[in-house]
Every structure is written in C-alpha cells, then in structure tokens.
C-alpha cells in the first residue's frame, strides 16, 4: 500500500482511538462508575464505497 494510504489510515485510527477513549471516560465519570463494575461495549465500523462493516465487542471495567 502507498505511503499516503498508510498515513491516512493511521491518522483515522488514531482519531477513532483517542475520541473513543475520551467518550468512554466521560461516560464513566458521569455514571460515577465504581471498581468492579463492567460495561459491554460495541463498535461498528462501516466504510462507504468498500462494502465493509466490521464489529468489535468487548468489556470495559470501571476504574479502581
């Protein structure tokens, strides 16, 4: 793959990671999440024009 592709992909994934973490942390603060609590999470990625739909699921545990 080209350098332009790799750079745009890395920039997009970094933005997804950073903004997702910020949104989750804000949600945990608003909820007043406690240690031991866990939350099921799901992210659905779609890429228009490529017929791509990718789902990632996982568990996020409240901060200790």
PDB file of C-alpha atoms in Angstrom:
ATOM      1  CA  UNK A   1       0.000   0.000   0.000  1.00  0.00           C
ATOM      2  CA  UNK A   2       1.102   3.561  -0.610  1.00  0.00           C
ATOM      3  CA  UNK A   3       2.562   5.919   1.972  1.00  0.00           C
ATOM      4  CA  UNK A   4      -0.462   8.224   1.559  1.00  0.00           C
ATOM      5  CA  UNK A   5      -2.808   5.329   2.320  1.00  0.00           C
ATOM      6  CA  UNK A   6      -0.804   4.255   5.371  1.00  0.00           C
ATOM      7  CA  UNK A   7      -0.668   7.799   6.747  1.00  0.00           C
ATOM      8  CA  UNK A   8      -4.384   8.414   6.246  1.00  0.00           C
ATOM      9  CA  UNK A   9      -5.225   5.036   7.817  1.00  0.00           C
ATOM     10  CA  UNK A  10      -3.031   5.705  10.868  1.00  0.00           C
ATOM     11  CA  UNK A  11      -4.468   9.205  11.278  1.00  0.00           C
ATOM     12  CA  UNK A  12      -8.036   7.874  11.115  1.00  0.00           C
ATOM     13  CA  UNK A  13      -7.395   5.026  13.567  1.00  0.00           C
ATOM     14  CA  UNK A  14      -5.637   7.372  15.996  1.00  0.00           C
ATOM     15  CA  UNK A  15      -8.615   9.737  15.876  1.00  0.00           C
ATOM     16  CA  UNK A  16     -11.002   6.822  16.481  1.00  0.00           C
ATOM     17  CA  UNK A  17      -8.945   5.577  19.428  1.00  0.00           C
ATOM     18  CA  UNK A  18      -8.445   8.934  21.111  1.00  0.00           C
ATOM     19  CA  UNK A  19     -12.003  10.190  20.716  1.00  0.00           C
ATOM     20  CA  UNK A  20     -13.479   6.828  21.737  1.00  0.00           C
ATOM     21  CA  UNK A  21     -11.395   6.725  24.906  1.00  0.00           C
ATOM     22  CA  UNK A  22     -12.450  10.281  25.760  1.00  0.00           C
ATOM     23  CA  UNK A  23     -16.133   9.430  25.251  1.00  0.00           C
ATOM     24  CA  UNK A  24     -15.870   6.283  27.401  1.00  0.00           C
ATOM     25  CA  UNK A  25     -14.033   8.107  30.199  1.00  0.00           C
ATOM     26  CA  UNK A  26     -16.651  10.874  30.176  1.00  0.00           C
ATOM     27  CA  UNK A  27     -19.431   8.286  30.345  1.00  0.00           C
ATOM     28  CA  UNK A  28     -17.745   6.544  33.280  1.00  0.00           C
ATOM     29  CA  UNK A  29     -17.354   9.865  35.123  1.00  0.00           C
ATOM     30  CA  UNK A  30     -20.988  10.859  34.537  1.00  0.00           C
ATOM     31  CA  UNK A  31     -22.173   7.455  35.715  1.00  0.00           C
ATOM     32  CA  UNK A  32     -19.920   7.541  38.748  1.00  0.00           C
ATOM     33  CA  UNK A  33     -18.573   4.131  37.772  1.00  0.00           C
ATOM     34  CA  UNK A  34     -17.023   2.137  40.575  1.00  0.00           C
ATOM     35  CA  UNK A  35     -14.338  -0.517  40.657  1.00  0.00           C
ATOM     36  CA  UNK A  36     -15.686  -3.932  39.799  1.00  0.00           C
ATOM     37  CA  UNK A  37     -18.487  -2.659  37.567  1.00  0.00           C
ATOM     38  CA  UNK A  38     -18.207  -3.634  33.925  1.00  0.00           C
ATOM     39  CA  UNK A  39     -19.887  -2.454  30.752  1.00  0.00           C
ATOM     40  CA  UNK A  40     -20.366  -4.234  27.459  1.00  0.00           C
ATOM     41  CA  UNK A  41     -19.098  -2.177  24.532  1.00  0.00           C
ATOM     42  CA  UNK A  42     -19.576  -2.477  20.790  1.00  0.00           C
ATOM     43  CA  UNK A  43     -18.047  -0.536  17.928  1.00  0.00           C
ATOM     44  CA  UNK A  44     -19.365  -0.847  14.388  1.00  0.00           C
ATOM     45  CA  UNK A  45     -17.104   0.382  11.602  1.00  0.00           C
ATOM     46  CA  UNK A  46     -18.528   0.962   8.148  1.00  0.00           C
ATOM     47  CA  UNK A  47     -16.584   2.142   5.124  1.00  0.00           C
ATOM     48  CA  UNK A  48     -18.753   3.623   2.420  1.00  0.00           C
ATOM     49  CA  UNK A  49     -17.834   2.534  -1.079  1.00  0.00           C
ATOM     50  CA  UNK A  50     -15.999  -0.582   0.117  1.00  0.00           C
ATOM     51  CA  UNK A  51     -18.923  -2.636   1.438  1.00  0.00           C
ATOM     52  CA  UNK A  52     -17.086  -3.027   4.756  1.00  0.00           C
ATOM     53  CA  UNK A  53     -18.849  -3.481   8.068  1.00  0.00           C
ATOM     54  CA  UNK A  54     -16.701  -4.614  10.987  1.00  0.00           C
ATOM     55  CA  UNK A  55     -17.929  -5.088  14.566  1.00  0.00           C
ATOM     56  CA  UNK A  56     -15.743  -5.231  17.667  1.00  0.00           C
ATOM     57  CA  UNK A  57     -17.200  -6.119  21.069  1.00  0.00           C
ATOM     58  CA  UNK A  58     -15.630  -6.191  24.491  1.00  0.00           C
ATOM     59  CA  UNK A  59     -15.956  -5.416  28.156  1.00  0.00           C
ATOM     60  CA  UNK A  60     -14.828  -2.214  29.861  1.00  0.00           C
ATOM     61  CA  UNK A  61     -14.259  -2.357  33.603  1.00  0.00           C
ATOM     62  CA  UNK A  62     -14.823   0.623  35.895  1.00  0.00           C
ATOM     63  CA  UNK A  63     -11.741   2.362  37.248  1.00  0.00           C
ATOM     64  CA  UNK A  64     -10.354   1.344  40.594  1.00  0.00           C
TER      65      UNK A  64
END
